[in-house]
CSV table of C-alpha atoms in Angstrom, one decimal:
chain,number,residue,atom,x,y,z
A,19,MET,CA,0.5,0.1,-0.1
A,20,GLY,CA,0.6,3.3,-0.5
A,21,CYS,CA,4.0,5.4,-1.9
A,22,LYS,CA,6.9,3.8,-3.9
A,23,SER,CA,9.2,2.9,-1.3
A,24,ASN,CA,6.5,0.9,0.3
A,25,GLN,CA,6.2,0.1,-3.6
A,26,PHE,CA,10.1,-0.6,-3.6
A,27,GLU,CA,9.9,-2.2,-0.2
A,28,GLY,CA,7.5,-4.6,-0.5
A,29,GLN,CA,9.5,-5.5,-3.5
A,30,ILE,CA,12.3,-6.3,-1.6
A,31,VAL,CA,10.3,-8.2,0.9
A,32,ALA,CA,9.3,-10.5,-2.0
A,33,GLU,CA,12.5,-10.8,-2.8
A,34,LYS,CA,13.4,-12.2,-0.2
A,35,LEU,CA,11.2,-14.0,0.9
A,36,VAL,CA,12.0,-16.3,-2.5
A,37,GLU,CA,15.2,-16.0,-2.0
A,38,ALA,CA,14.3,-17.9,1.1
A,39,GLY,CA,12.4,-21.0,-0.1
A,40,TYR,CA,9.5,-19.3,-0.1
A,41,GLU,CA,6.5,-19.6,-3.1
A,42,GLN,CA,4.9,-16.5,-4.4
A,43,VAL,CA,1.6,-16.6,-5.3
A,44,LYS,CA,-0.8,-14.5,-7.2
A,45,LYS,CA,-3.7,-16.0,-5.8
A,46,LEU,CA,-4.7,-15.3,-2.1
A,47,GLU,CA,-7.0,-18.5,-2.1
A,48,ASP,CA,-3.4,-20.7,-3.0
A,49,ALA,CA,-1.9,-18.5,0.2
A,50,GLU,CA,-0.9,-19.7,3.5
A,51,ILE,CA,1.0,-16.5,4.4
A,52,TYR,CA,-0.4,-13.1,3.4
A,53,ILE,CA,1.5,-10.4,4.3
A,54,LEU,CA,0.2,-6.8,4.6
A,55,ASN,CA,3.1,-3.7,4.2
A,56,SER,CA,0.6,-1.1,5.5
A,57,CYS,CA,0.2,3.1,4.6
A,58,SER,CA,-1.0,5.1,7.3
A,59,VAL,CA,-1.3,8.4,5.3
A,60,THR,CA,-4.8,8.6,6.0
A,61,HIS,CA,-7.6,7.5,8.0
A,62,LYS,CA,-9.1,6.0,5.0
A,63,SER,CA,-5.9,3.7,4.4
A,64,ASP,CA,-5.4,2.4,7.8
A,65,ASN,CA,-9.5,0.4,7.4
A,66,GLU,CA,-8.7,-0.5,3.7
A,67,ALA,CA,-5.5,-1.7,5.9
A,68,MET,CA,-7.7,-3.9,8.1
A,69,TYR,CA,-10.0,-5.2,5.8
A,70,LEU,CA,-7.6,-6.5,3.8
A,71,LEU,CA,-6.1,-8.6,7.5
A,72,ARG,CA,-9.4,-9.1,9.0
A,73,HIS,CA,-9.9,-10.6,5.4
A,74,ALA,CA,-6.8,-12.8,4.9
A,75,HIS,CA,-7.4,-13.8,8.1
A,76,GLY,CA,-10.9,-15.0,6.9
A,77,LEU,CA,-9.4,-17.0,4.7
A,78,GLY,CA,-7.0,-18.9,7.0
A,79,LEU,CA,-3.9,-17.3,6.1
A,80,LYS,CA,-1.8,-16.1,8.8
A,81,THR,CA,-1.5,-12.5,8.7
A,82,VAL,CA,1.7,-10.1,8.8
A,83,LEU,CA,1.4,-6.7,8.8
A,84,THR,CA,4.2,-4.2,8.4
A,85,GLY,CA,5.0,-0.9,7.4
A,86,CYS,CA,4.2,2.6,8.6
A,87,ILE,CA,0.8,1.7,10.6
A,88,ALA,CA,3.2,-1.1,11.9
A,89,GLN,CA,5.6,1.0,13.1
A,90,ILE,CA,3.0,3.9,14.2
A,91,GLU,CA,0.6,0.9,16.4
A,92,LYS,CA,3.6,-1.1,18.0
A,93,GLU,CA,2.1,-4.1,20.5
A,94,LYS,CA,-2.0,-2.9,20.4
A,95,LEU,CA,-2.0,-3.6,17.5
A,96,LEU,CA,-1.1,-8.3,17.9
A,97,GLU,CA,-4.5,-8.1,20.0
A,98,GLU,CA,-6.3,-7.6,17.0
A,99,PRO,CA,-7.7,-11.7,16.6
A,100,PHE,CA,-6.6,-11.1,13.0
A,101,ILE,CA,-3.3,-10.1,13.0
A,102,ASP,CA,-0.5,-12.6,14.0
A,103,TYR,CA,2.9,-10.8,13.3
A,104,VAL,CA,3.2,-7.3,13.8
A,105,TYR,CA,6.8,-5.6,12.6
A,106,GLY,CA,8.7,-1.8,12.2
A,107,ASN,CA,9.8,-1.0,8.8
A,108,GLU,CA,13.4,-1.3,8.7
A,109,ASP,CA,12.4,-5.1,10.3
A,110,LYS,CA,10.3,-5.8,7.8
A,111,PHE,CA,13.2,-7.4,5.4
A,112,GLU,CA,14.2,-10.0,8.0
A,113,ILE,CA,10.3,-11.5,7.9
A,114,ALA,CA,11.8,-14.7,6.8
A,115,LYS,CA,13.9,-14.8,9.8
A,116,TYR,CA,11.3,-13.7,12.1
A,117,LEU,CA,9.1,-16.5,10.6
A,118,GLN,CA,11.4,-19.1,11.1
A,119,GLU,CA,11.6,-17.6,15.2
A,120,ASN,CA,8.0,-17.6,15.0
A,121,GLU,CA,8.9,-13.7,16.7
A,122,THR,CA,5.2,-12.6,16.6
A,123,PHE,CA,7.0,-8.5,17.2
A,124,VAL,CA,10.1,-7.1,15.6
A,125,VAL,CA,9.8,-3.4,16.6
A,126,ARG,CA,12.6,-1.5,16.3
A,127,ASP,CA,12.0,2.0,17.4
A,128,LEU,CA,13.5,4.5,14.7
A,129,MET,CA,12.7,8.2,16.4
A,130,ASN,CA,16.6,7.6,17.2
A,131,ALA,CA,17.8,5.6,13.8
A,132,ASN,CA,21.1,7.4,12.4
A,133,GLU,CA,22.1,4.7,9.6
A,134,PHE,CA,20.2,4.2,7.1
A,135,CYS,CA,19.1,1.4,5.7
A,136,LYS,CA,21.1,-0.1,3.3
A,137,VAL,CA,18.2,-2.9,1.1
A,138,THR,CA,19.2,-4.0,-2.8
A,139,LEU,CA,15.8,-5.4,-5.7
A,140,ASP,CA,16.9,-7.6,-8.1
A,141,ASP,CA,14.1,-7.4,-9.7
A,142,THR,CA,15.3,-7.6,-14.2
A,143,SER,CA,11.5,-8.2,-15.4
A,144,LYS,CA,10.6,-4.4,-16.0
A,145,THR,CA,12.5,-1.3,-18.2
A,146,ARG,CA,12.2,1.3,-14.5
A,147,ILE,CA,13.2,0.9,-11.3
A,148,SER,CA,12.5,1.9,-8.1
A,149,LEU,CA,15.8,3.1,-6.0
A,150,LYS,CA,15.0,4.5,-2.8
A,151,ILE,CA,17.7,7.1,-2.0
A,152,GLN,CA,16.7,7.9,1.4
A,153,ASP,CA,14.6,7.4,4.3
A,154,GLY,CA,12.5,9.5,7.2
A,155,CYS,CA,11.2,13.1,7.6
A,156,ASP,CA,12.2,15.8,10.0
A,157,ASN,CA,9.7,18.1,9.2
A,158,ARG,CA,6.8,17.9,11.4
A,159,CYS,CA,3.7,19.6,8.9
A,160,SER,CA,0.6,19.5,11.5
A,161,TYR,CA,-1.4,17.1,9.7
A,162,CYS,CA,1.0,14.0,8.8
A,163,ILE,CA,2.4,10.9,11.0
A,164,ILE,CA,5.2,10.0,9.4
A,165,PRO,CA,7.3,10.9,10.7
A,166,TYR,CA,6.5,9.1,13.3
A,167,GLY,CA,6.1,5.8,11.5
A,168,ARG,CA,9.6,6.9,9.6
A,169,GLY,CA,11.8,8.1,11.6
A,170,LYS,CA,14.7,11.5,10.6
A,171,SER,CA,15.7,11.7,7.2
A,172,ARG,CA,18.3,9.4,6.9
A,173,SER,CA,20.4,9.6,3.7
A,174,ALA,CA,22.4,6.3,1.7
A,175,ASP,CA,25.5,7.3,0.6
A,176,SER,CA,26.4,8.9,-2.8
A,177,GLU,CA,28.7,5.9,-3.6
A,178,PHE,CA,25.6,2.8,-2.8
A,179,ILE,CA,23.5,5.3,-5.0
A,180,ILE,CA,26.1,5.3,-7.9
A,181,ASN,CA,26.8,1.6,-7.4
A,182,GLU,CA,23.2,0.7,-7.4
A,183,ILE,CA,22.3,2.9,-10.3
A,184,ASN,CA,25.2,1.4,-12.4
A,185,ARG,CA,24.0,-2.2,-11.8
A,186,TYR,CA,21.2,-1.2,-12.8
A,187,ALA,CA,22.0,0.2,-16.1
A,188,GLU,CA,24.5,-3.3,-16.4
A,189,GLN,CA,21.4,-5.8,-16.5
A,190,GLY,CA,19.9,-3.5,-18.5
A,191,TYR,CA,17.9,-0.8,-17.1
A,192,LYS,CA,16.8,2.5,-19.4
A,193,GLU,CA,15.7,4.0,-16.2
A,194,VAL,CA,15.4,4.5,-12.8
A,195,VAL,CA,13.0,6.0,-10.5
A,196,PHE,CA,14.5,8.3,-7.0
A,197,THR,CA,12.3,7.2,-3.8
A,198,GLY,CA,12.0,8.1,-0.6
A,199,ILE,CA,9.8,9.5,2.2
A,200,HIS,CA,11.4,13.7,1.6
A,201,ILE,CA,14.6,12.8,-1.5
A,202,GLY,CA,15.0,16.5,-0.5
A,203,LEU,CA,16.4,16.2,2.4
A,204,TRP,CA,18.9,13.8,0.3
A,205,GLY,CA,22.9,14.8,2.0
A,206,LYS,CA,21.5,17.4,4.7
A,207,ASP,CA,22.0,14.3,7.3
A,208,LEU,CA,25.7,14.2,5.6
A,209,GLY,CA,26.2,17.8,5.1
A,210,ARG,CA,26.2,17.7,1.0
A,211,GLU,CA,22.8,18.6,-1.2
A,212,LEU,CA,20.8,16.9,-3.5
A,213,LEU,CA,21.8,18.8,-6.1
A,214,ASP,CA,25.0,17.2,-5.2
A,215,LEU,CA,24.1,13.4,-5.7
A,216,LEU,CA,22.8,15.2,-8.7
A,217,LYS,CA,25.9,16.3,-10.1
A,218,GLU,CA,27.6,12.7,-9.4
A,219,ILE,CA,24.4,10.7,-11.1
A,220,GLU,CA,25.2,13.3,-14.6
A,221,VAL,CA,29.3,12.0,-14.8
A,222,LYS,CA,29.1,8.2,-12.4
A,223,THR,CA,26.8,6.2,-14.0
A,224,SER,CA,25.1,5.1,-17.8
A,225,ILE,CA,22.0,4.8,-16.9
A,226,PRO,CA,19.9,7.1,-20.0
A,227,ARG,CA,17.6,8.3,-17.7
A,228,TYR,CA,16.8,9.2,-14.2
A,229,ARG,CA,13.2,10.4,-12.7
A,230,LEU,CA,12.8,12.7,-9.4
A,231,GLY,CA,10.4,11.6,-6.2
A,232,SER,CA,8.6,14.5,-5.2
A,233,LEU,CA,10.1,17.5,-4.0
A,234,ASN,CA,9.2,20.4,-1.7
A,235,PRO,CA,9.6,23.4,-3.4
A,236,LEU,CA,12.2,25.0,-1.4
A,237,GLU,CA,14.2,22.2,-2.5
A,238,ILE,CA,14.5,22.8,-5.7
A,239,THR,CA,16.7,25.9,-6.4
A,240,PRO,CA,17.4,28.4,-9.3
A,241,GLU,CA,21.2,26.4,-9.0
A,242,MET,CA,19.3,22.8,-9.4
A,243,LEU,CA,17.0,23.8,-12.2
A,244,ASP,CA,20.0,25.0,-14.1
A,245,PHE,CA,22.3,21.8,-14.1
A,246,LEU,CA,18.7,20.2,-15.0
A,247,GLN,CA,17.7,21.7,-18.3
A,248,ASP,CA,21.4,21.4,-19.2
A,249,SER,CA,21.3,17.1,-17.8
A,250,GLU,CA,21.7,14.4,-20.4
A,251,LYS,CA,20.0,12.4,-18.1
A,252,PHE,CA,16.5,14.0,-16.3
A,253,CYS,CA,13.8,13.3,-17.3
A,254,PRO,CA,11.5,16.5,-17.1
A,255,HIS,CA,9.1,15.6,-14.1
A,256,PHE,CA,8.8,17.2,-11.1
A,257,HIS,CA,6.2,16.1,-8.7
A,258,LEU,CA,5.5,19.2,-5.9
A,259,SER,CA,4.9,18.2,-2.9
A,260,LEU,CA,2.4,21.6,-3.1
A,261,GLN,CA,-0.8,20.3,-0.1
A,262,SER,CA,-2.3,23.0,-0.3
A,263,ALA,CA,-3.4,26.5,-2.7
A,264,CYS,CA,-3.7,28.8,-0.5
A,265,ASN,CA,-1.6,30.6,2.1
A,266,ARG,CA,-3.5,31.0,5.0
A,267,THR,CA,-3.7,27.3,4.8
A,268,LEU,CA,-0.2,26.7,4.1
A,269,LYS,CA,1.0,28.3,7.7
A,270,ARG,CA,-1.4,25.9,9.4
A,271,MET,CA,0.1,23.4,7.5
A,272,ASN,CA,3.5,24.1,8.8
A,273,ARG,CA,4.2,24.6,5.3
A,274,HIS,CA,7.4,27.8,4.9
A,275,TYR,CA,6.3,28.7,1.8
A,276,THR,CA,3.2,30.8,-0.1
A,277,VAL,CA,1.0,30.3,-3.0
A,278,GLU,CA,3.2,32.9,-5.3
A,279,TYR,CA,6.2,30.9,-4.6
A,280,TYR,CA,5.3,28.0,-6.8
A,281,LEU,CA,3.2,29.3,-9.2
A,282,GLU,CA,5.8,31.7,-10.0
A,283,GLN,CA,8.6,28.7,-9.9
A,284,MET,CA,6.5,26.3,-12.2
A,285,GLU,CA,6.6,29.3,-15.2
A,286,ASP,CA,9.6,29.0,-14.8
A,287,ILE,CA,10.3,25.5,-14.5
A,288,VAL,CA,7.8,25.6,-17.9
A,289,SER,CA,10.6,27.9,-19.8
A,290,ARG,CA,13.4,26.0,-19.0
A,291,PHE,CA,12.5,23.0,-20.1
A,292,GLY,CA,9.2,23.4,-22.5
A,293,ARG,CA,6.4,20.4,-21.9
A,294,PRO,CA,7.3,19.7,-18.0
A,295,PHE,CA,4.8,16.9,-16.9
A,296,LEU,CA,4.1,19.3,-12.9
A,297,GLY,CA,1.7,16.4,-10.0
A,298,SER,CA,1.7,17.6,-7.4
A,299,ASP,CA,-0.9,16.6,-4.8
A,300,ILE,CA,-3.9,18.9,-2.7
A,301,ILE,CA,-5.7,17.8,0.3
A,302,ALA,CA,-9.6,18.9,0.0
A,303,GLY,CA,-10.7,20.1,3.3
A,304,PHE,CA,-8.1,20.4,5.2
A,305,CYS,CA,-8.8,21.2,9.1
A,306,GLY,CA,-9.7,25.6,9.5
A,307,GLU,CA,-10.1,26.1,5.7
A,308,THR,CA,-13.4,28.1,4.6
A,309,ASP,CA,-15.3,28.0,2.0
A,310,GLU,CA,-13.1,31.7,1.1
A,311,ASP,CA,-10.1,29.4,1.3
A,312,PHE,CA,-11.4,26.5,-1.5
A,313,GLU,CA,-12.2,29.4,-3.7
A,314,ILE,CA,-8.7,30.5,-4.0
A,315,THR,CA,-6.8,27.0,-3.8
A,316,VAL,CA,-9.7,26.6,-7.1
A,317,GLU,CA,-9.3,30.0,-9.2
A,318,ASN,CA,-5.2,29.4,-7.8
A,319,LEU,CA,-4.8,25.7,-8.8
A,320,LYS,CA,-6.9,26.8,-12.7
A,321,LYS,CA,-3.9,29.4,-13.0
A,322,SER,CA,-1.3,27.4,-12.6
A,323,ARG,CA,0.7,25.3,-14.7
A,324,LEU,CA,-0.2,21.7,-13.2
A,325,SER,CA,0.0,19.1,-15.8
A,326,GLN,CA,-2.0,16.4,-12.6
A,327,ILE,CA,-3.5,16.8,-9.5
A,328,HIS,CA,-3.7,14.1,-7.2
A,329,THR,CA,-5.9,14.9,-4.8
A,330,PHE,CA,-7.8,13.3,-2.0
A,331,PRO,CA,-9.9,14.5,1.6
A,332,TYR,CA,-8.1,15.5,4.4
A,333,SER,CA,-7.8,12.9,7.5
A,334,ILE,CA,-7.5,12.8,10.9
A,335,ARG,CA,-4.3,11.8,12.4
A,336,LYS,CA,-4.4,11.0,15.4
A,337,GLY,CA,-0.9,12.8,17.7
A,338,THR,CA,-0.4,15.4,15.2
A,339,ILE,CA,-0.7,18.8,15.6
A,340,ALA,CA,-3.7,19.5,13.1
A,341,GLU,CA,-5.6,16.7,15.4
A,342,LYS,CA,-6.2,19.1,18.4
A,343,LEU,CA,-6.8,22.5,15.4
A,344,ASP,CA,-10.3,23.7,15.3
A,345,GLY,CA,-12.3,23.8,12.3
A,346,HIS,CA,-12.1,20.2,11.3
A,347,LEU,CA,-15.2,19.5,8.2
A,348,PRO,CA,-18.3,17.1,8.1
A,349,ASP,CA,-16.3,14.4,5.8
A,350,GLU,CA,-19.4,15.3,2.6
A,351,VAL,CA,-17.8,19.0,1.6
A,352,LYS,CA,-14.8,17.0,1.9
A,353,GLU,CA,-15.1,14.8,-0.3
A,354,GLU,CA,-17.2,18.0,-2.4
A,355,ARG,CA,-13.7,19.7,-2.3
A,356,ALA,CA,-11.9,16.9,-3.6
A,357,ARG,CA,-14.3,16.3,-6.2
A,358,ILE,CA,-14.1,19.7,-7.5
A,359,ILE,CA,-10.2,19.5,-7.6
A,360,LYS,CA,-10.7,16.5,-9.6
A,361,GLU,CA,-12.3,17.5,-11.7
A,362,ILE,CA,-9.5,20.4,-12.2
A,363,SER,CA,-7.1,17.6,-12.3
A,364,ALA,CA,-9.3,16.0,-15.4
A,365,GLN,CA,-8.9,19.2,-16.9
A,366,LYS,CA,-5.1,19.9,-17.2
A,367,PHE,CA,-3.9,17.0,-17.6
A,368,GLU,CA,-6.1,17.2,-21.5
A,369,GLU,CA,-4.7,20.4,-22.1
A,370,PHE,CA,-1.0,18.6,-21.0
A,371,ILE,CA,-2.0,16.5,-23.7
A,372,GLN,CA,-3.3,18.8,-26.4
A,373,SER,CA,0.4,20.8,-25.8
A,374,ASN,CA,2.0,17.5,-27.0
A,375,ILE,CA,0.0,16.5,-30.0
A,376,GLY,CA,1.8,16.4,-33.2
A,377,LEU,CA,6.3,16.6,-31.1
A,378,GLU,CA,8.2,14.1,-31.6
A,379,GLU,CA,9.2,12.3,-27.7
A,380,GLU,CA,11.8,9.9,-27.1
A,381,VAL,CA,9.5,6.8,-25.3
A,382,LEU,CA,10.6,3.8,-23.6
A,383,ILE,CA,8.9,0.4,-24.6
A,384,GLU,CA,8.0,-0.4,-21.8
A,385,LYS,CA,5.4,-3.6,-22.3
A,386,ARG,CA,2.9,-5.4,-25.1
A,387,LEU,CA,-0.4,-4.9,-25.0
A,388,GLY,CA,-2.2,-8.1,-24.0
A,389,LYS,CA,-3.0,-9.8,-27.8
A,390,ASP,CA,-3.4,-6.8,-29.6
A,391,GLY,CA,0.5,-6.1,-30.3
A,392,ARG,CA,0.5,-3.2,-29.7
A,393,TYR,CA,3.3,-1.9,-27.0
A,394,LYS,CA,2.9,0.6,-24.2
A,395,GLY,CA,5.9,2.8,-22.8
A,396,VAL,CA,6.6,6.4,-21.4
A,397,THR,CA,7.8,9.8,-22.7
A,398,ARG,CA,11.0,11.6,-20.9
A,399,ASN,CA,7.7,14.1,-19.7
A,400,TYR,CA,6.0,11.2,-18.7
A,401,LEU,CA,3.0,10.9,-21.0
A,402,THR,CA,1.6,7.1,-22.0
A,403,VAL,CA,2.1,6.5,-25.5
A,404,HIS,CA,0.5,3.3,-27.1
A,405,LEU,CA,2.4,2.0,-30.4
A,406,ASP,CA,1.8,-0.6,-33.1
A,407,ASP,CA,5.3,-1.7,-33.0
A,408,GLY,CA,8.3,-1.9,-30.9
A,409,GLU,CA,10.7,-3.9,-29.2
A,410,PHE,CA,10.8,-4.2,-25.1
A,411,ASN,CA,12.7,-2.7,-23.4
A,412,THR,CA,14.3,0.0,-26.1
A,413,LEU,CA,14.5,4.2,-26.7
A,414,LYS,CA,12.0,4.6,-29.7
A,415,LYS,CA,11.7,8.2,-31.3
A,416,VAL,CA,7.5,8.8,-32.0
A,417,VAL,CA,5.3,11.0,-33.0
A,418,LEU,CA,2.7,11.6,-30.3
A,419,GLN,CA,-0.9,11.9,-32.1
A,420,LYS,CA,-3.9,12.2,-29.8
A,421,ASN,CA,-5.1,8.4,-30.6
A,422,ASN,CA,-1.5,6.9,-29.2
A,423,LEU,CA,-1.7,9.5,-25.5
A,424,CYS,CA,-3.3,7.9,-22.6
């Protein structure tokens, strides 16, 4: 469940279990053990996790809960009759060992952890691969529980990252996606900055393309944009962690930038890269968000240069600052505001697609689609393309047309 870091870690957990002699099955009915790598970013994700575990337990499977819910809630999860084992976020990589020893609970304290947990992925079935370069978060946004599930920011050293990228390139990968809980903080604990790492990647690796995960607008400096503009490897795809398009709401969220700042920043990015993909997260219906605040958000989102918006209703997280703030809104109000933002996102994405029609772009061909013989690929600026012909895991120049963009 959840973020790209969780997806990356889940793949590693599966690989390690297979190495230990377990067989991974596709159907729940064929399994003996059900492992859920959970997300706790919203109350809805918590509920979904509990539903999935109940269902698996009801089918007679042993259930294992790991991920952020396990890290935050700890021992009390074992009070639930449908949860058999609980392992923390960095303990998940030893699940095979703990199951063999019948250890029902292992959750180490991550709040004082100082070292990045180096884990590697060997899956060679895809064309793009994720690489986790950072974990944890030092920010304390008023709505967010994740720092308590991941600990403080910890960075992988650049030598490890460079070696992993080159290993992937040797295996045939054409693109690597850098993930983490807050990758913009990479290097803070090492006395370095993310830009230092990107400069090393440019000259020390042979991977043709790389893509960055989510960044706080304040972490995208003019110096970084200068470098990325000249990079031969960088894919012009920015995911901006905005959270709101109203200054009053941003202040209550404890986000330290203004809407005017990032709107201007987006204009700068577009002027430099032409047709970059600009994605964002927006929380709908944060506590204290008035009708006027939401109208401001809507107007700012409409005039922004965003290509697409990922939005979800605000969810109260126990133990956060926002839990105690006033002005919590009814669920139906939050849902309606999320619906309106999704409509804006759909319009933005359609406009982005239209702006790319007729242009030639480099496409990484990722897989063949069913029996019709067509292929699916992705452009540098994150558009999905369907092709009539191609070859798996190759880079191909394609003229983008309405009928081949998705």
